[in-house]
PDB file of C-alpha atoms and ligand atoms in Angstrom:
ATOM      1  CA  UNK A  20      -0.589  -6.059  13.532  1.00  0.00           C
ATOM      2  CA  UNK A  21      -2.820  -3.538  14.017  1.00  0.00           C
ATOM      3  CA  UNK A  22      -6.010  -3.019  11.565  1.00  0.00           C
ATOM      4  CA  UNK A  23      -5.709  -0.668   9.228  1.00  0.00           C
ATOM      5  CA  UNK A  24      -8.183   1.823   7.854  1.00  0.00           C
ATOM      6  CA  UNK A  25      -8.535   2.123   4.127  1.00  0.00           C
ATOM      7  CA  UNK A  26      -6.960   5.444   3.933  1.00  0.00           C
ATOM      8  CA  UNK A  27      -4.049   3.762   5.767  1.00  0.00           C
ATOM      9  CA  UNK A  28      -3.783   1.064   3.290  1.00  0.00           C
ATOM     10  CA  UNK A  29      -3.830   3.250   0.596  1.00  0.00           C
ATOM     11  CA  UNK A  30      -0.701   5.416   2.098  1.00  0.00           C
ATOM     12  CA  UNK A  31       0.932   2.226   2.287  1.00  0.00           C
ATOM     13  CA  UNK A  32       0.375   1.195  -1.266  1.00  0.00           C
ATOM     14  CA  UNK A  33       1.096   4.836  -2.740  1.00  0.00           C
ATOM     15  CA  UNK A  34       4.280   4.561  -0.402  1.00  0.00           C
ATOM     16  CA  UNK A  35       5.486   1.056  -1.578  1.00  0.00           C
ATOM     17  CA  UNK A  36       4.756   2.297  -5.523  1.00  0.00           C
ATOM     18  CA  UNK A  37       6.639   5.199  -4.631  1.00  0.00           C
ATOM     19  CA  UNK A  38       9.800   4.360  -3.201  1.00  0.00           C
ATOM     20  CA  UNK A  39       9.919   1.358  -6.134  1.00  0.00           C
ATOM     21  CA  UNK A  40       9.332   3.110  -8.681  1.00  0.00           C
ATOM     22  CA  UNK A  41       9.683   6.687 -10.717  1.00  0.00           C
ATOM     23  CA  UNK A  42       7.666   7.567 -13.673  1.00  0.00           C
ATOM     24  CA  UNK A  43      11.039   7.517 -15.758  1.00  0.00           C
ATOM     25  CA  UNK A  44      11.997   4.586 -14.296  1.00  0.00           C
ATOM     26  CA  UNK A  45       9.620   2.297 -14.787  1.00  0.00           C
ATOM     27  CA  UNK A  46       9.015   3.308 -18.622  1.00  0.00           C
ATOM     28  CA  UNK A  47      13.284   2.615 -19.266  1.00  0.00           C
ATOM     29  CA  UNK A  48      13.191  -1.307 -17.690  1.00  0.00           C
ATOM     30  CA  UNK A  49       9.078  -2.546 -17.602  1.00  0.00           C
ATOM     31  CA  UNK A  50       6.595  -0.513 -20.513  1.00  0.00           C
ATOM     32  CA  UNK A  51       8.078  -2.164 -23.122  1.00  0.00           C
ATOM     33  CA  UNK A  52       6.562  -5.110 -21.552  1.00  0.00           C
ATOM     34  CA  UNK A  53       3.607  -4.009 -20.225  1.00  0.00           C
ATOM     35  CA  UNK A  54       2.488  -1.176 -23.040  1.00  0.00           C
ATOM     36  CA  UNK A  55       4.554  -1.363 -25.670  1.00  0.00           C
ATOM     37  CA  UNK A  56       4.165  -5.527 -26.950  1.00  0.00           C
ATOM     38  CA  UNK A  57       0.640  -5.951 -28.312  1.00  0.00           C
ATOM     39  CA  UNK A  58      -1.472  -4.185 -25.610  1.00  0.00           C
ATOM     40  CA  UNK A  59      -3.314  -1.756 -27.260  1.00  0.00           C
ATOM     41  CA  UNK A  60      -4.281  -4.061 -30.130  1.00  0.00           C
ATOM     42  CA  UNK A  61      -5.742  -6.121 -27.516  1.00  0.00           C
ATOM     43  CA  UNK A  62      -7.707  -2.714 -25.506  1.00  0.00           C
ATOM     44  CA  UNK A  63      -8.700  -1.692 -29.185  1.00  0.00           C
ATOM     45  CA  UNK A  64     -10.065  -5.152 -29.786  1.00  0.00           C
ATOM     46  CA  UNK A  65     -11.620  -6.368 -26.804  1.00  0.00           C
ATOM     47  CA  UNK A  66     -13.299  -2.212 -25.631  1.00  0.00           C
ATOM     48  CA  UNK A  67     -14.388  -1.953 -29.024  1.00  0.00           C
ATOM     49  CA  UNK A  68     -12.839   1.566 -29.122  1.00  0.00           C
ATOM     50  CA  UNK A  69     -13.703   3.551 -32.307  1.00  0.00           C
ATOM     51  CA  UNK A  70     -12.682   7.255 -33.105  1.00  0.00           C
ATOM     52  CA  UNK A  71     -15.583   8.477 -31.421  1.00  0.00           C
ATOM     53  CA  UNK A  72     -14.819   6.737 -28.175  1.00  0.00           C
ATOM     54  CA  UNK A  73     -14.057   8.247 -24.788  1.00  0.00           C
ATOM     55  CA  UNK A  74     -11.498   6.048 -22.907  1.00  0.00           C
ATOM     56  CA  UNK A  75     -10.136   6.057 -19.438  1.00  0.00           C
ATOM     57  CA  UNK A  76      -6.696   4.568 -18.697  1.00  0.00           C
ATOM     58  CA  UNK A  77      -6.467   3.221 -15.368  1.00  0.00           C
ATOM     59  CA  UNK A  78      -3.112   3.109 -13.695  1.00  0.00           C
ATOM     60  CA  UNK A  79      -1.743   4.047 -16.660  1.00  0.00           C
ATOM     61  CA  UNK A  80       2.016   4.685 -15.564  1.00  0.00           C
ATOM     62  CA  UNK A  81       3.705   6.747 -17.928  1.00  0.00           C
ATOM     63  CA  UNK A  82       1.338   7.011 -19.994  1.00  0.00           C
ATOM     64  CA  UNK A  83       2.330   4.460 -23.155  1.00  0.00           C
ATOM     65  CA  UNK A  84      -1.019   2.789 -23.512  1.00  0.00           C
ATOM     66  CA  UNK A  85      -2.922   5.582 -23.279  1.00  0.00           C
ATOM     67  CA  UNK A  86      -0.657   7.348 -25.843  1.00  0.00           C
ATOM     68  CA  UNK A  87      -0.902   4.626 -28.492  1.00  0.00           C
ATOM     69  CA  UNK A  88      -4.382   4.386 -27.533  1.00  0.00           C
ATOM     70  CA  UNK A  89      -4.952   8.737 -27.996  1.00  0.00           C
ATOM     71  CA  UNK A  90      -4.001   8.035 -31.672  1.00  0.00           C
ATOM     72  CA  UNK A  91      -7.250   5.556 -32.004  1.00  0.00           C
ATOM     73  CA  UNK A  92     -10.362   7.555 -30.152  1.00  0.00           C
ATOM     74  CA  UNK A  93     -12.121  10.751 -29.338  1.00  0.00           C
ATOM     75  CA  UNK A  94     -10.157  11.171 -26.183  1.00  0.00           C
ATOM     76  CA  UNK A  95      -7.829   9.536 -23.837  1.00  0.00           C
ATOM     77  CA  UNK A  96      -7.575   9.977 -20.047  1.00  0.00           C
ATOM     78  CA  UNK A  97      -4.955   8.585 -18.061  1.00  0.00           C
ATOM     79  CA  UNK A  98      -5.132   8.172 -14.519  1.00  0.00           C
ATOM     80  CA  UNK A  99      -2.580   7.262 -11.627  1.00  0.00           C
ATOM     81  CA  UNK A 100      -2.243   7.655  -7.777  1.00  0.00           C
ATOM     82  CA  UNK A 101       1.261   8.309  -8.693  1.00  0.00           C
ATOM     83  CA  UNK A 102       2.475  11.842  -9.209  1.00  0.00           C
ATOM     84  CA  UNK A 103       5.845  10.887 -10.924  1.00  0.00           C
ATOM     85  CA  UNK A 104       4.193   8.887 -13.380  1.00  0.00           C
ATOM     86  CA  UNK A 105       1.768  11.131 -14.481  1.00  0.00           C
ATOM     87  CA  UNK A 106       4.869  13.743 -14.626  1.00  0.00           C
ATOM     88  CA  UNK A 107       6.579  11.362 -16.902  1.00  0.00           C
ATOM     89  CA  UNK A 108       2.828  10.677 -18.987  1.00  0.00           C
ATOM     90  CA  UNK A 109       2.214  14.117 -19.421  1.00  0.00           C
ATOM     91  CA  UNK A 110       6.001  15.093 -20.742  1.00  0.00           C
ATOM     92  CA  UNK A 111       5.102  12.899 -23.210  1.00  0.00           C
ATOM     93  CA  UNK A 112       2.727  15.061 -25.413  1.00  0.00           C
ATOM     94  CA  UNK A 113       0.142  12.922 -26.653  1.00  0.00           C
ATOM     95  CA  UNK A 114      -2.640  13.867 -27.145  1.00  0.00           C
ATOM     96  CA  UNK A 115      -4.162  12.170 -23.910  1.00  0.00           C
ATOM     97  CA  UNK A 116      -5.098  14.274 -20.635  1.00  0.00           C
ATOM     98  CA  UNK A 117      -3.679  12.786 -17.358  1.00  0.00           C
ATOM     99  CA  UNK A 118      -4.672  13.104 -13.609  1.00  0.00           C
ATOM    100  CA  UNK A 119      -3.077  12.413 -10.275  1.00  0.00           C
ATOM    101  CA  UNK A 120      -5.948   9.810  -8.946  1.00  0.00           C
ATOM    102  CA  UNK A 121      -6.667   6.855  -7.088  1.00  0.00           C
ATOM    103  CA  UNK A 122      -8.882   4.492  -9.163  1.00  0.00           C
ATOM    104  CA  UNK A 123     -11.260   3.612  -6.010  1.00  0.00           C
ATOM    105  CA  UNK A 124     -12.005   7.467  -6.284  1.00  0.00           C
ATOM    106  CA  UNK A 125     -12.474   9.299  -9.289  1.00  0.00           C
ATOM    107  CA  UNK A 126     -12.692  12.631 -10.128  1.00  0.00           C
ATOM    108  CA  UNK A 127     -15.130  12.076 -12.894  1.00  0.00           C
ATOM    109  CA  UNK A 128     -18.970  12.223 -13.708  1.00  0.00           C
ATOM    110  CA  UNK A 129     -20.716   9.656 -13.588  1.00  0.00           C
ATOM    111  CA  UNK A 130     -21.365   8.184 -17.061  1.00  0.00           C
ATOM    112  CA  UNK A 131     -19.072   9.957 -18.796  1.00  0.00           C
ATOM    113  CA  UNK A 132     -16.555   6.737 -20.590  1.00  0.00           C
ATOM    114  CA  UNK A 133     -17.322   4.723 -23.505  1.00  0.00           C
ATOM    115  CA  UNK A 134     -14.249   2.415 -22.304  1.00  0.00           C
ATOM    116  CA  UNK A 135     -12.390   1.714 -18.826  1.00  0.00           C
ATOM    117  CA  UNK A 136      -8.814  -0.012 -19.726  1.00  0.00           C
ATOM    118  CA  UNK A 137      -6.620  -1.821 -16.802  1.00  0.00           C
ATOM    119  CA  UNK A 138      -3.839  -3.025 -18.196  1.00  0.00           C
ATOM    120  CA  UNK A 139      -1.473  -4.830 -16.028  1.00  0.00           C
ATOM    121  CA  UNK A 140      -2.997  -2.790 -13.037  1.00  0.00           C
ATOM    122  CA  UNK A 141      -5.570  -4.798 -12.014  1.00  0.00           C
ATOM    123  CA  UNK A 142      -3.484  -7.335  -9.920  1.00  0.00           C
ATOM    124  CA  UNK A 143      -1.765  -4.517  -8.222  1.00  0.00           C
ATOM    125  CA  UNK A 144      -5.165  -2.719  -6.888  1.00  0.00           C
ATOM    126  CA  UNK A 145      -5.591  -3.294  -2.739  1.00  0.00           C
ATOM    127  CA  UNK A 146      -9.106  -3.176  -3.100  1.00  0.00           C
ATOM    128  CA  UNK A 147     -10.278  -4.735  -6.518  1.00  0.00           C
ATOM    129  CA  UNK A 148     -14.200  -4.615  -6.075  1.00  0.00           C
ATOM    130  CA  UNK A 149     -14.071  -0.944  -5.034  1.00  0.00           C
ATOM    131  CA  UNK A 150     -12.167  -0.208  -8.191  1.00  0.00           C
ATOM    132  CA  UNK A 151     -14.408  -2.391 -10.778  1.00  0.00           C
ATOM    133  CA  UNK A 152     -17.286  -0.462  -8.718  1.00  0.00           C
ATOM    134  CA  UNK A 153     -16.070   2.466  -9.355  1.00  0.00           C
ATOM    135  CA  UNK A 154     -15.429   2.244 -13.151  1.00  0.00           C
ATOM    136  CA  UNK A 155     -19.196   0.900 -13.185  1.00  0.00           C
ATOM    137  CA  UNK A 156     -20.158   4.090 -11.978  1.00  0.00           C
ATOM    138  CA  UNK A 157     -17.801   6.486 -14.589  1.00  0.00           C
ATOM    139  CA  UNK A 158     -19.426   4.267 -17.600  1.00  0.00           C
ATOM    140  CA  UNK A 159     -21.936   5.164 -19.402  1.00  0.00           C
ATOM    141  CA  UNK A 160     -24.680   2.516 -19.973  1.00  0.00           C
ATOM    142  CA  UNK A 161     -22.915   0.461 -22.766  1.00  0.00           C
ATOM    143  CA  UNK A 162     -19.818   1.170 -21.919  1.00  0.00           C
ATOM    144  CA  UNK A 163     -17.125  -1.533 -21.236  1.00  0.00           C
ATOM    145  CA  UNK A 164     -14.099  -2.599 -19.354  1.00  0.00           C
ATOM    146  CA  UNK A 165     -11.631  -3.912 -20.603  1.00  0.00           C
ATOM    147  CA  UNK A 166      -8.377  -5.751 -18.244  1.00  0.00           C
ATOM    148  CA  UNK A 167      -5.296  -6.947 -19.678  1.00  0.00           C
ATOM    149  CA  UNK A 168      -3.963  -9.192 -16.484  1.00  0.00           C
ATOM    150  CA  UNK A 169      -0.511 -10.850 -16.183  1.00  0.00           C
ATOM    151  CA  UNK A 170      -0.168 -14.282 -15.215  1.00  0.00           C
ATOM    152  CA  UNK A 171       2.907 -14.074 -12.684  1.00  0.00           C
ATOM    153  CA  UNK A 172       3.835 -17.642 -13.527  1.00  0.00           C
ATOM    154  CA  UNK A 173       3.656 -17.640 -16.966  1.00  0.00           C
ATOM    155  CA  UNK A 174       5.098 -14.233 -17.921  1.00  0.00           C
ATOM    156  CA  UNK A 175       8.434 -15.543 -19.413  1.00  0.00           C
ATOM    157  CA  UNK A 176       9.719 -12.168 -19.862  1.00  0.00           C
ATOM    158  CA  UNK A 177       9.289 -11.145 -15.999  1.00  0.00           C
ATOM    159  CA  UNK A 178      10.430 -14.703 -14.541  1.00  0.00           C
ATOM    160  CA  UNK A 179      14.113 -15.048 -17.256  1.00  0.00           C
ATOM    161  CA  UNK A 180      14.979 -11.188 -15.878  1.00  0.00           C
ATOM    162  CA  UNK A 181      14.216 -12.391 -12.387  1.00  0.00           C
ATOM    163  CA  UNK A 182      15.998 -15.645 -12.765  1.00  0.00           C
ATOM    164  CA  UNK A 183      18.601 -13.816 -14.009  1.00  0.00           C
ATOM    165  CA  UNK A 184      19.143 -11.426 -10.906  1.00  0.00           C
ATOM    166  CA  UNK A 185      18.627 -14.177  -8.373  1.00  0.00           C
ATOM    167  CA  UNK A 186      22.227 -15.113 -10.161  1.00  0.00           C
ATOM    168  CA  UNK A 187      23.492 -12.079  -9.776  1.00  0.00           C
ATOM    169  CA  UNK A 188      22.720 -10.482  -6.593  1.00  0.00           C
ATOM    170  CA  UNK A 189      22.575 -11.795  -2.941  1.00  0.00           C
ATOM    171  CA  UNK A 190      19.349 -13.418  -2.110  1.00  0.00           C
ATOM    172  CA  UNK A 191      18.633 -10.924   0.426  1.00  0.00           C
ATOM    173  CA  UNK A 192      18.224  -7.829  -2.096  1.00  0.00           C
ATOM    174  CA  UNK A 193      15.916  -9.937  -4.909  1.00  0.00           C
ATOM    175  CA  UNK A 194      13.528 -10.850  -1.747  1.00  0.00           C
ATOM    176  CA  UNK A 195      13.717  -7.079  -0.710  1.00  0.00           C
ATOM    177  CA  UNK A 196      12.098  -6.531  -3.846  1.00  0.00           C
ATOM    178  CA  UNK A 197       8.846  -4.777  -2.971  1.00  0.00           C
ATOM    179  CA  UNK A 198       6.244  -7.173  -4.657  1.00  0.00           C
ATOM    180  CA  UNK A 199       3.337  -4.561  -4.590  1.00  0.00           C
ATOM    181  CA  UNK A 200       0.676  -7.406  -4.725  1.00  0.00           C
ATOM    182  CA  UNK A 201      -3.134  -6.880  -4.490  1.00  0.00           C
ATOM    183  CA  UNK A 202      -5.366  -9.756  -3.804  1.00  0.00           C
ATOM    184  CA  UNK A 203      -5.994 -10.636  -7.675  1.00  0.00           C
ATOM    185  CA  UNK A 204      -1.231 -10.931  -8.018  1.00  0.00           C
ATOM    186  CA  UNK A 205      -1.333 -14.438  -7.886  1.00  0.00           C
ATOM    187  CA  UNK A 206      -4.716 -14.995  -9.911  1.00  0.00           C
ATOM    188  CA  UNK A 207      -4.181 -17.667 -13.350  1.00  0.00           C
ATOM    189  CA  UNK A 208      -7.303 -18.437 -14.453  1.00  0.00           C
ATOM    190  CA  UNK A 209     -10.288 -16.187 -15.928  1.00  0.00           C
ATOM    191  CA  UNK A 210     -12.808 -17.488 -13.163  1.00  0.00           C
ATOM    192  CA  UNK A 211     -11.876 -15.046 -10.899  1.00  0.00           C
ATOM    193  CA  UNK A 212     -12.685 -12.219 -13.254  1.00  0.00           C
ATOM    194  CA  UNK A 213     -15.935 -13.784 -14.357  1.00  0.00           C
ATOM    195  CA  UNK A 214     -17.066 -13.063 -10.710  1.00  0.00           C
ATOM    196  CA  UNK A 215     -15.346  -9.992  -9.487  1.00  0.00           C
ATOM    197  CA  UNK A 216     -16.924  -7.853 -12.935  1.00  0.00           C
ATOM    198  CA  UNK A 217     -20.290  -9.998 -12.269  1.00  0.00           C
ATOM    199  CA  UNK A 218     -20.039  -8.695  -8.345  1.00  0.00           C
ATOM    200  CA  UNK A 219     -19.798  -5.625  -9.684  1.00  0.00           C
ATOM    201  CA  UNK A 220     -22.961  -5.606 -11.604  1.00  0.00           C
ATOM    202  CA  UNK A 221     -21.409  -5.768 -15.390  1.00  0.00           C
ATOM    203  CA  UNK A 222     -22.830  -8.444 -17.828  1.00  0.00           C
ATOM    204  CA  UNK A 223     -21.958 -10.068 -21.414  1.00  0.00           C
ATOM    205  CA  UNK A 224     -18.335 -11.155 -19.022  1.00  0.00           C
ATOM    206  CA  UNK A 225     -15.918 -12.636 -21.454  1.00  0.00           C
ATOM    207  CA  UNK A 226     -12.782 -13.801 -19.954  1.00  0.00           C
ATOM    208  CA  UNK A 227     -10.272 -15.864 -21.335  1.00  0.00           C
ATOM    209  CA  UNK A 228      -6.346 -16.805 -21.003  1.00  0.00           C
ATOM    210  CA  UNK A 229      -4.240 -15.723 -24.105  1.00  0.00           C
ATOM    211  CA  UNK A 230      -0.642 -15.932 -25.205  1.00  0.00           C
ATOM    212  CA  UNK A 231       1.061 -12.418 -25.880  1.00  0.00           C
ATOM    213  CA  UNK A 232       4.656 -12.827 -27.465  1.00  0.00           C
ATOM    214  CA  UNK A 233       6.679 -10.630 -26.177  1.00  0.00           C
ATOM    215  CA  UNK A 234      10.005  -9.817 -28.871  1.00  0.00           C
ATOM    216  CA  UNK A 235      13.146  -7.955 -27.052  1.00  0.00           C
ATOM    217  CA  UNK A 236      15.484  -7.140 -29.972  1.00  0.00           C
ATOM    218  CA  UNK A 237      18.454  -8.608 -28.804  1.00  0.00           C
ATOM    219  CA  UNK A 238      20.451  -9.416 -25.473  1.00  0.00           C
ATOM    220  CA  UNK A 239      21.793  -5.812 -24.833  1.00  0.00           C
ATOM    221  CA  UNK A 240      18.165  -4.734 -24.383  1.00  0.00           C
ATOM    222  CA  UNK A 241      17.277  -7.415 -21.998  1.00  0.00           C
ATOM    223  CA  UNK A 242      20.672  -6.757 -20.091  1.00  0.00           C
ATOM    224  CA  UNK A 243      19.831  -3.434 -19.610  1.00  0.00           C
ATOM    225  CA  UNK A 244      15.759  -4.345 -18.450  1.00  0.00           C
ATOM    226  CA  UNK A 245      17.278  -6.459 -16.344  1.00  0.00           C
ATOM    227  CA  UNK A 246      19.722  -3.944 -14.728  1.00  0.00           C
ATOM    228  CA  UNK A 247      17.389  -1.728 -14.183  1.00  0.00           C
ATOM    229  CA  UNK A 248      15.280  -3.602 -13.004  1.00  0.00           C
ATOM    230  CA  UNK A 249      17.749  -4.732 -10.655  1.00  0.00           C
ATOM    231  CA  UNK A 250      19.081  -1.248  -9.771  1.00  0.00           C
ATOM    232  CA  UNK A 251      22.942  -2.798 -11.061  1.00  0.00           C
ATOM    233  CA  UNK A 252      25.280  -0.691 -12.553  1.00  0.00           C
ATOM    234  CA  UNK A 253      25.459  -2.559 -16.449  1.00  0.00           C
ATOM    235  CA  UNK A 254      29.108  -0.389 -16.835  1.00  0.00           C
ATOM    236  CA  UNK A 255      30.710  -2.029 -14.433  1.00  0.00           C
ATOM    237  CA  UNK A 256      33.021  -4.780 -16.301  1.00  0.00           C
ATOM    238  CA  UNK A 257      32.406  -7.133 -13.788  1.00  0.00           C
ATOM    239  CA  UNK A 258      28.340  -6.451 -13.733  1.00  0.00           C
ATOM    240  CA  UNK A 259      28.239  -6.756 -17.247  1.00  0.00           C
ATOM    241  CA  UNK A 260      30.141 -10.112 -17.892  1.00  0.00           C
ATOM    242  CA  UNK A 261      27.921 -11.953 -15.038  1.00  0.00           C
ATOM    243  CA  UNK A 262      24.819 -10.275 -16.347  1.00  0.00           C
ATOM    244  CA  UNK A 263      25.171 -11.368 -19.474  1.00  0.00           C
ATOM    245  CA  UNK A 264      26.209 -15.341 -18.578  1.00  0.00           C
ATOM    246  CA  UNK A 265      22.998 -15.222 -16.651  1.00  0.00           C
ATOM    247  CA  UNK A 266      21.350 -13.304 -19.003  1.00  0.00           C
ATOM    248  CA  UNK A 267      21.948 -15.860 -21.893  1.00  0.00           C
ATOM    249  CA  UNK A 268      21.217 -19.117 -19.044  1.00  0.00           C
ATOM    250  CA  UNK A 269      17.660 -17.426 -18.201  1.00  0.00           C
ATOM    251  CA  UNK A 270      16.450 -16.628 -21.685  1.00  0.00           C
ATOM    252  CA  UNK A 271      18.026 -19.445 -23.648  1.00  0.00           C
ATOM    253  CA  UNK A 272      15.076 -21.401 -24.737  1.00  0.00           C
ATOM    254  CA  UNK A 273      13.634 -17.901 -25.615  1.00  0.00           C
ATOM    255  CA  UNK A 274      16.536 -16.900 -28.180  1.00  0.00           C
ATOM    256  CA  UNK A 275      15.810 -16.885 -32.096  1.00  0.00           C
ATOM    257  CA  UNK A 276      17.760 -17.430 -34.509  1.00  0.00           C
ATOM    258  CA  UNK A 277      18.453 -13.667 -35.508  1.00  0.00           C
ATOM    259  CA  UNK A 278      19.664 -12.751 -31.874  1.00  0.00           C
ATOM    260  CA  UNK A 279      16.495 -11.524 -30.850  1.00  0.00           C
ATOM    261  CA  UNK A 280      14.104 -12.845 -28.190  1.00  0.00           C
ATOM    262  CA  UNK A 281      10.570 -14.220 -28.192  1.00  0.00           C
ATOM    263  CA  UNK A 282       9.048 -14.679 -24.952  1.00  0.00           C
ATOM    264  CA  UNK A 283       5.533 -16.081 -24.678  1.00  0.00           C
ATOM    265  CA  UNK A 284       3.866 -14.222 -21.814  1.00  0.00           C
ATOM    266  CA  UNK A 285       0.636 -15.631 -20.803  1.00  0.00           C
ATOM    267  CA  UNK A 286      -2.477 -13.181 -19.755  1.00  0.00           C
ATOM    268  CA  UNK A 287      -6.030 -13.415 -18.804  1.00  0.00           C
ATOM    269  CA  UNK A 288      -7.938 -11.355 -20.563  1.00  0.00           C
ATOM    270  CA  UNK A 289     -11.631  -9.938 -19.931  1.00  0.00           C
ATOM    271  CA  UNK A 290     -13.963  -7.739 -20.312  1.00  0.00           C
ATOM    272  CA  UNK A 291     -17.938  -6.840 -19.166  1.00  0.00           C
ATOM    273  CA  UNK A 292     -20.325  -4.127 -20.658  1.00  0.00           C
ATOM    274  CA  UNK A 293     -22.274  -1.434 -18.237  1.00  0.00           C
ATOM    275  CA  UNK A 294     -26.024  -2.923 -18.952  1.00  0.00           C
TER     276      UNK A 294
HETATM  277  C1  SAM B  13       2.394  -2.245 -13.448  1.00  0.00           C
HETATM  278  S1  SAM B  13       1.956  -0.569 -13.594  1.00  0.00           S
HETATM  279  C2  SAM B  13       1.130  -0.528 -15.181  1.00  0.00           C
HETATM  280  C3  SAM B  13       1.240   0.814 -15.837  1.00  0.00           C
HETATM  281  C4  SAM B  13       0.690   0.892 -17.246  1.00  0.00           C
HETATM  282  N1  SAM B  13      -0.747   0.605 -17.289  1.00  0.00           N
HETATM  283  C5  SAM B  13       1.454  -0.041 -18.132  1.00  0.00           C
HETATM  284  O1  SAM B  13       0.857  -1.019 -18.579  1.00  0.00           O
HETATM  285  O2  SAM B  13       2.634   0.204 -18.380  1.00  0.00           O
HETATM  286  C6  SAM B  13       0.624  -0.373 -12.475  1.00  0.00           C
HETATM  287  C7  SAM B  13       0.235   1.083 -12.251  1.00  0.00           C
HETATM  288  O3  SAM B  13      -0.959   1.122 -11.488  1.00  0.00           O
HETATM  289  C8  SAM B  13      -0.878   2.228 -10.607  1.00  0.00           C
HETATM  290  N2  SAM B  13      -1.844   1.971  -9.526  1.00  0.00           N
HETATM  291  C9  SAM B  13      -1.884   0.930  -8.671  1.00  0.00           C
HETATM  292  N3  SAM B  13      -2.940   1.034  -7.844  1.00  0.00           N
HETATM  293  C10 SAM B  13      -3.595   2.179  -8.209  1.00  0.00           C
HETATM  294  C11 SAM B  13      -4.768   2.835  -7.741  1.00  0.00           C
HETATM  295  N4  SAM B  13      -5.505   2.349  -6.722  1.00  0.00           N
HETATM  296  N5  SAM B  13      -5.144   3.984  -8.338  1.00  0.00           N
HETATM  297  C12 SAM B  13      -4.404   4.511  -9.358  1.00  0.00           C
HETATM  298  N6  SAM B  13      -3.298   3.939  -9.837  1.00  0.00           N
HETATM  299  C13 SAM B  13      -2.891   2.772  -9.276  1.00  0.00           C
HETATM  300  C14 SAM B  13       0.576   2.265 -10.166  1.00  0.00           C
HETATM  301  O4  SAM B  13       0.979   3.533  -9.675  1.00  0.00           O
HETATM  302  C15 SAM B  13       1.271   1.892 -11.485  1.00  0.00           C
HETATM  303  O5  SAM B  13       1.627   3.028 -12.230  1.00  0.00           O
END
């Protein structure tokens, strides 16, 4: 394989993101995972944002985080290198400002955040250091990072839905899933962290592994994650009935006694401040 430039590798990503996922998409079967179970508590907590704080949210998808986050501080900018997700972040009305960008290049002064916030982007970025540089640089002195990070192998959530469409649909289509992995995917432990904000010249690192329930109501809302997820048509009679046998196999252990579901996702969390 030939060696690719860095512009090239960016295409590629923006390419793979693309073709797997639209803004509208991606908020209907994964932010309620990803934004919308505990996340901004956690940002809130760990960035130390306040109402006069300035915060930057970094692959911020559609936009959910950085909404919930807009009703906290000063001001909220999202980011994304994906146009269809900002589309779908900005038709949401706010409160927060949002930008077509790629978080290895920002548009912004230097100095000019109080807070940088990557939640469940971090594992997805090609080029990690040149991203944690970056938000060095658009920090003012004081300012911190803040990265919510999901542990592949221990986010119950993502692995019962996955489970459940390895039942479901041929082998070949659940491998063609893109997997859109940077070089931190696969990472489980804070250690990694601890050295890649060090590298990057932040101090007073804390990083640390936490549990972060995640509740789905009840099994028609996981059916229809899962579906789309999958791309399957839930209508179809015959969809429906083996969704929901595999469905209720996968997420068994995770079922409460009301009907809804508890899944303990695992994350690292971790932040450094801008000496
Ligand atoms: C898993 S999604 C998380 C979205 C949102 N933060 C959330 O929690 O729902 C990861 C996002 O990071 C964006 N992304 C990945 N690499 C990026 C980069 N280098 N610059 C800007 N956005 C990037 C993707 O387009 C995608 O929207």
């Amino acid at each position: 394989m030939p060696d690719l430039t860095p512009e090239e590798i960016a295409n590629d990503e923006r390419a793979a993101w693309d073709e797997a996922w639209s803004g509208s998409l991606y908020e209907d079967a994964i932010a309620f995972i990803t934004a919308r179970s505990g996340q901004a508590e956690i940002a809130i907590e760990l960035g130390g944002i306040t109402p006069a704080s300035r915060v930057l949210d970094v692959g911020c998808g559609p936009g959910i985080l950085s909404e919930s986050l807009a009703q906290m501080a000063d001001s909220v900018e999202g980011i994304d290198f994906l146009e269809t997700m900002i589309e779908q972040a900005k038709s949401r009305r706010s409160g927060a400002s949002f930008q077509v960008a790629d978080a290895e290049q920002l548009p912004v002064a230097a100095g000019d955040f109080d807070v940088a916030v990557c939640c469940y982007s971090s594992h997805h970025f090609v080029r990690p250091e040149k991203v944690y540089g970056e938000l060095y640089r658009v920090l003012k002195p004081g300012g911190r990072v803040v990265v919510l990070h999901p542990i592949q192998a221990e986010t119950a959530t993502f692995g019962a839905i996955y489970q459940t469409l390895e039942e479901v649909l041929p082998a070949e289509t659940v491998a063609s899933f893109p997997s859109l992995a940077g070089p931190l995917f696969e990472v489980e432990t804070p250690e990694p962290y601890l050295e890649m904000l060090s590298l990057c010249g932040f101090t007073d690192i804390v990083a640390e592994k936490r549990t972060k329930p995640c509740t789905l109501k009840n099994v028609e809302a996981l059916i229809s994650i899962t579906a789309r997820i999958g791309r399957v048509d839930a209508q179809s009679e015959e969809m429906r009935s083996a969704l929901a046998e595999a469905t209720a196999a996968s997420s068994a252990q995770y079922r409460q006694d009301d009907g809804s579901y508890l899944f303990p996702d695992n994350i690292i969390v971790a932040k450094g401040v801008k000496p």
